[in-house]
PDB file of C-alpha atoms in Angstrom:
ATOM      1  CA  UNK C  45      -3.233 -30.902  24.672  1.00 60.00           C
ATOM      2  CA  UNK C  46      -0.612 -28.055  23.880  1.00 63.00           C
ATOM      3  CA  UNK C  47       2.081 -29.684  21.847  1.00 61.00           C
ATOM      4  CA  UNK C  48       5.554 -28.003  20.084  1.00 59.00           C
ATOM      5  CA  UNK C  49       3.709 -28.012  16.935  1.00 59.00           C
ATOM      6  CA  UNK C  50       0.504 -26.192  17.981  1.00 56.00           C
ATOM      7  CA  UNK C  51       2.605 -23.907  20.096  1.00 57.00           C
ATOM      8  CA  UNK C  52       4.686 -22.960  16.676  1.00 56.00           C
ATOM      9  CA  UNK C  53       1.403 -23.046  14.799  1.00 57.00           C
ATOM     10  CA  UNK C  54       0.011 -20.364  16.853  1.00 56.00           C
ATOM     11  CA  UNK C  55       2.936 -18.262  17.290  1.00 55.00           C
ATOM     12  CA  UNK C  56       2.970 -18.487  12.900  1.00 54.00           C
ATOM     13  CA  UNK C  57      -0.675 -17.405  13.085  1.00 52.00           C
ATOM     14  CA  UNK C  58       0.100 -14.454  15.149  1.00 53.00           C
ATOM     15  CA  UNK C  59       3.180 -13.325  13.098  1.00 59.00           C
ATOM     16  CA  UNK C  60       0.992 -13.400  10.059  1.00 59.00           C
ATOM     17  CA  UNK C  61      -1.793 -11.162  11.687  1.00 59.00           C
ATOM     18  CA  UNK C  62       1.073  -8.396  13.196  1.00 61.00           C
ATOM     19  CA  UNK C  63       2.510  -8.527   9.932  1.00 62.00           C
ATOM     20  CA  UNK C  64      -1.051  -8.215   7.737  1.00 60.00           C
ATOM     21  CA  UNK C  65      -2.274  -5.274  10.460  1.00 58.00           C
ATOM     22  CA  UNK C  66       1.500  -3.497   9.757  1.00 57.00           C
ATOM     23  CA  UNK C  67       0.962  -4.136   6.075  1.00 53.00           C
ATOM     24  CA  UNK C  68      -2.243  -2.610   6.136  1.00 50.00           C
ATOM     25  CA  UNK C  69      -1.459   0.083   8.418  1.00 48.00           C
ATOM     26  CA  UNK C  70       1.709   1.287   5.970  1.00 54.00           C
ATOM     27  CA  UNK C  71      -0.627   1.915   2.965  1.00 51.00           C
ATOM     28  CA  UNK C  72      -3.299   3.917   5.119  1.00 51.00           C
ATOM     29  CA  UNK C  73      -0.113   6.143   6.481  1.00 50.00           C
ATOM     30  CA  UNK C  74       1.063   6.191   2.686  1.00 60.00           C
ATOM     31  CA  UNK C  75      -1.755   7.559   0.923  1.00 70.00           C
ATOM     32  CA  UNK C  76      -0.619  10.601  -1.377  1.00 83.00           C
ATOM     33  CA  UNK C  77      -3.347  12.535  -2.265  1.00 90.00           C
ATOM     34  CA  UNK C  78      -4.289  13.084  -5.554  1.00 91.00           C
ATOM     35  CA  UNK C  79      -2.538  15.718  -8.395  1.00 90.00           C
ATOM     36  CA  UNK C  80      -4.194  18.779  -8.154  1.00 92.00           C
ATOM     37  CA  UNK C  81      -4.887  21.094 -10.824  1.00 91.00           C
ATOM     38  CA  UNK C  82      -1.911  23.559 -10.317  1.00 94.00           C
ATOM     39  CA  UNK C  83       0.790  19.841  -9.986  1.00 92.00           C
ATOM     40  CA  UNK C  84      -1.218  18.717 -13.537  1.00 91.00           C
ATOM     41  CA  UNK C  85      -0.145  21.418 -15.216  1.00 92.00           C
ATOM     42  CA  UNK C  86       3.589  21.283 -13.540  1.00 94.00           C
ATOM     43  CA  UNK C  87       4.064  17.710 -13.357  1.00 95.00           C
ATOM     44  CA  UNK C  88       1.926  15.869 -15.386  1.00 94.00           C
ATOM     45  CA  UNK C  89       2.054  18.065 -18.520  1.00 95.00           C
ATOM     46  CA  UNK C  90       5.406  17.202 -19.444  1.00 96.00           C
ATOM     47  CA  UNK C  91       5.122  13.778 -19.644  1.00 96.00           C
ATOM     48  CA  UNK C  92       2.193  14.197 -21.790  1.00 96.00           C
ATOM     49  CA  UNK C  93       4.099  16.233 -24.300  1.00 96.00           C
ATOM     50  CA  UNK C  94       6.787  13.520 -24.287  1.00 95.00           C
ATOM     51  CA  UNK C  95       4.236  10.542 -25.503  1.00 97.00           C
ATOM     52  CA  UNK C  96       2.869   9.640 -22.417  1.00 98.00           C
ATOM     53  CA  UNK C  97      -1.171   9.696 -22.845  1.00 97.00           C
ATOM     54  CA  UNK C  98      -3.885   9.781 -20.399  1.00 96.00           C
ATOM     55  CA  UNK C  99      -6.185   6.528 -19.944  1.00 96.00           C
ATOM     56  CA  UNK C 100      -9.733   6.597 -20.910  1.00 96.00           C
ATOM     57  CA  UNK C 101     -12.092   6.127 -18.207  1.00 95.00           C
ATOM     58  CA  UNK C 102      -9.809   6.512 -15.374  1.00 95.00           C
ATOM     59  CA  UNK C 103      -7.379   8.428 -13.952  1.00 94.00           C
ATOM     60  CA  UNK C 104      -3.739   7.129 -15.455  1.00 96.00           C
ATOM     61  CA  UNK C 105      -1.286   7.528 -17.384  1.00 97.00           C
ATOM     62  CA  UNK C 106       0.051   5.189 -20.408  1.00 98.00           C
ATOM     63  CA  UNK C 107       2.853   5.366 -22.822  1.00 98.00           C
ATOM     64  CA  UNK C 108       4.931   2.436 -24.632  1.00 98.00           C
ATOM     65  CA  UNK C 109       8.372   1.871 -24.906  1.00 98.00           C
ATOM     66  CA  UNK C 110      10.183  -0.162 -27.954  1.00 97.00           C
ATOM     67  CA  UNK C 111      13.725  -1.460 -27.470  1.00 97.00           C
ATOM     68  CA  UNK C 112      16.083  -3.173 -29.739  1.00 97.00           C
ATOM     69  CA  UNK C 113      15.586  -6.389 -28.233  1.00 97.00           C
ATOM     70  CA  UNK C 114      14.150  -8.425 -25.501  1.00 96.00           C
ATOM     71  CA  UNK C 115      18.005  -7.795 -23.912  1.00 96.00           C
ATOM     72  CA  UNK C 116      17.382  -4.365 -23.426  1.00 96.00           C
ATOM     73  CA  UNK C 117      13.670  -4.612 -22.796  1.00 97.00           C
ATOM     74  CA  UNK C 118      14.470  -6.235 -20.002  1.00 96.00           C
ATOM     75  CA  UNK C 119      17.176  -4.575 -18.884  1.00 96.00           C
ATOM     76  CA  UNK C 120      15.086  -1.406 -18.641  1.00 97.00           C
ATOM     77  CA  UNK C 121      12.126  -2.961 -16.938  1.00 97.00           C
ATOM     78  CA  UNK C 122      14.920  -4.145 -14.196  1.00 97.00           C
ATOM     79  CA  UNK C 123      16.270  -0.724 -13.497  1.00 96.00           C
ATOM     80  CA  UNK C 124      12.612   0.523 -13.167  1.00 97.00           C
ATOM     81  CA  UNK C 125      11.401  -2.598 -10.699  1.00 96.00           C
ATOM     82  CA  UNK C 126      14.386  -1.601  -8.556  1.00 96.00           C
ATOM     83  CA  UNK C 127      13.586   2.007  -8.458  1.00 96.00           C
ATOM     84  CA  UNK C 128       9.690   1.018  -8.111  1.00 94.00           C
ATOM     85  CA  UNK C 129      10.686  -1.398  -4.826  1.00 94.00           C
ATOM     86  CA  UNK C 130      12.371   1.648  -3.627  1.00 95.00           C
ATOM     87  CA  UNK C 131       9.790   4.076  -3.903  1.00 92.00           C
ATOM     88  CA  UNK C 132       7.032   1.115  -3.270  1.00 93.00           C
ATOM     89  CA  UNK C 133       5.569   2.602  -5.845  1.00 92.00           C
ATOM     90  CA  UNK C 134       4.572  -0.372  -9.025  1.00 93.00           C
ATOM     91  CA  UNK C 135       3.494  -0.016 -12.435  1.00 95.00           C
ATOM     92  CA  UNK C 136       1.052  -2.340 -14.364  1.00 95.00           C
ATOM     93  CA  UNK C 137       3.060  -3.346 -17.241  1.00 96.00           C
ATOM     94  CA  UNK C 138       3.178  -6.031 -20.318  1.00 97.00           C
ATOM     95  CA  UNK C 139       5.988  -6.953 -22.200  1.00 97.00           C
ATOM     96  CA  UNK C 140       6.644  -8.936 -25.330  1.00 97.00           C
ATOM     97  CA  UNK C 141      10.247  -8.968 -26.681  1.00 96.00           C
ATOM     98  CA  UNK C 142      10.924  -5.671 -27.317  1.00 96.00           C
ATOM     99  CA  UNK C 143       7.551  -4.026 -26.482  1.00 98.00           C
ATOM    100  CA  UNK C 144       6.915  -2.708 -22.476  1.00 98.00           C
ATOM    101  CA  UNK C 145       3.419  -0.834 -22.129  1.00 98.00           C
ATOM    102  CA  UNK C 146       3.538   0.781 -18.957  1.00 97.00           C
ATOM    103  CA  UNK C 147       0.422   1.998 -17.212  1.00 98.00           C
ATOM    104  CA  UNK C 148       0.479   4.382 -13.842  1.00 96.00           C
ATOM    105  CA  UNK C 149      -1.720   5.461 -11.166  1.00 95.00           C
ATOM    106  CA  UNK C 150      -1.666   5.020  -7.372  1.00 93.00           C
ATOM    107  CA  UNK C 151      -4.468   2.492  -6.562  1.00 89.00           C
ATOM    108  CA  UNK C 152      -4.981   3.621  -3.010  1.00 88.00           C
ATOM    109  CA  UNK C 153      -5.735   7.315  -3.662  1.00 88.00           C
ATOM    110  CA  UNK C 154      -7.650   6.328  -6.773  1.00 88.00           C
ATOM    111  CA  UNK C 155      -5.521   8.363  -9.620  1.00 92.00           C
ATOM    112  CA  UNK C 156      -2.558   9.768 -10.416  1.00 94.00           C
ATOM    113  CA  UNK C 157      -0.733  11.684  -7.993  1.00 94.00           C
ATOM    114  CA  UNK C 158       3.237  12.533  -7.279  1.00 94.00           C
ATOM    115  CA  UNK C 159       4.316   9.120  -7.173  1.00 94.00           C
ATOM    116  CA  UNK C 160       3.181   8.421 -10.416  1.00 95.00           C
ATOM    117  CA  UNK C 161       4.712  11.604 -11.932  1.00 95.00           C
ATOM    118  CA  UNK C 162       7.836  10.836 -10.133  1.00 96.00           C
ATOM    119  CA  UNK C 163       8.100   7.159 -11.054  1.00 96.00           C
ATOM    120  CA  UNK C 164       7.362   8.124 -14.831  1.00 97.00           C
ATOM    121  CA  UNK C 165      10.250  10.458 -15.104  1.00 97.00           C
ATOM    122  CA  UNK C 166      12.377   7.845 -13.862  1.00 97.00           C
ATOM    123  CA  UNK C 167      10.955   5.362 -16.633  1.00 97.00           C
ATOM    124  CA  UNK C 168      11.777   8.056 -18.784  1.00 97.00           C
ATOM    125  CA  UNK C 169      15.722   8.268 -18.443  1.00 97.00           C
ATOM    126  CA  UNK C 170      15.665   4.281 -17.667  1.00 97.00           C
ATOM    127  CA  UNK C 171      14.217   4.260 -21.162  1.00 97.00           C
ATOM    128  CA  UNK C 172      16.793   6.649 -22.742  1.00 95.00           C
ATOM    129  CA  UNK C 173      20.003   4.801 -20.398  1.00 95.00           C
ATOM    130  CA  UNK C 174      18.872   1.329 -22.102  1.00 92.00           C
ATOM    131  CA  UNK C 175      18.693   2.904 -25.867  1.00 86.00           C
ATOM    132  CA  UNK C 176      22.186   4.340 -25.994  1.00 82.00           C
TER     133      UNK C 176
END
């Protein structure tokens, strides 16, 4: 027997699979493809001579960030999860008071490509924003 509550439990069911095949189908249309030589050199490079460091045994990048207090800390990681939900683009991170290690790489094209590059110079004036 077809009740209300079976008809809105099915019509739940099917709003979860449309929305797990559009999930799904935004990060296949979204892969970036991976830094090439030529954008390591361009991109990547910079960061590296500005204390980021490359990951052993995989393709990332790593650098941490000390702050004054857990105050600022926090403040920076805020303006860089707002500009990370805007580029749906997130970093692996820890934080303890005034400590944030921040670790990027774009899972779905398995290493570091633009977004990662782009996100960390963002980190990067976040960082010096939050200092002064």
């Amino acid at each position: 027997m077809i009740t209300p509550a079976s008809r809105l439990s099915g019509a739940l069911l099917v709003r979860k699979e449309r929305s797990l095949v559009n999930v799904v189908w935004r990060m296949a249309s979204r892969k970036v493809e991976k830094l090439n030589d030529e954008e390591r050199q361009t991109k990547l490079n910079p960061l590296l001579n500005s204390g980021w460091t490359l990951v052993e045994g995989r393709d990332a990048i790593y650098k941490e960030f000390l702050f004054k207090n857990f105050n600022q800390s926090f403040g920076f990681m805020t303006q860089v999860a707002l500009q990370s939900e805007k580029m749906d683009h997130h970093p692996e991170w820890f934080n303890v008071y005034n400590k944030v290690q921040i670790t990027l790489s774009t899972h779905c094209s398995g290493g570091l490509t633009t977004n990662d590059t782009q996100l960390a110079n963002f980190i990067e004036k976040a960082a010096k924003r939050v200092a002064e």
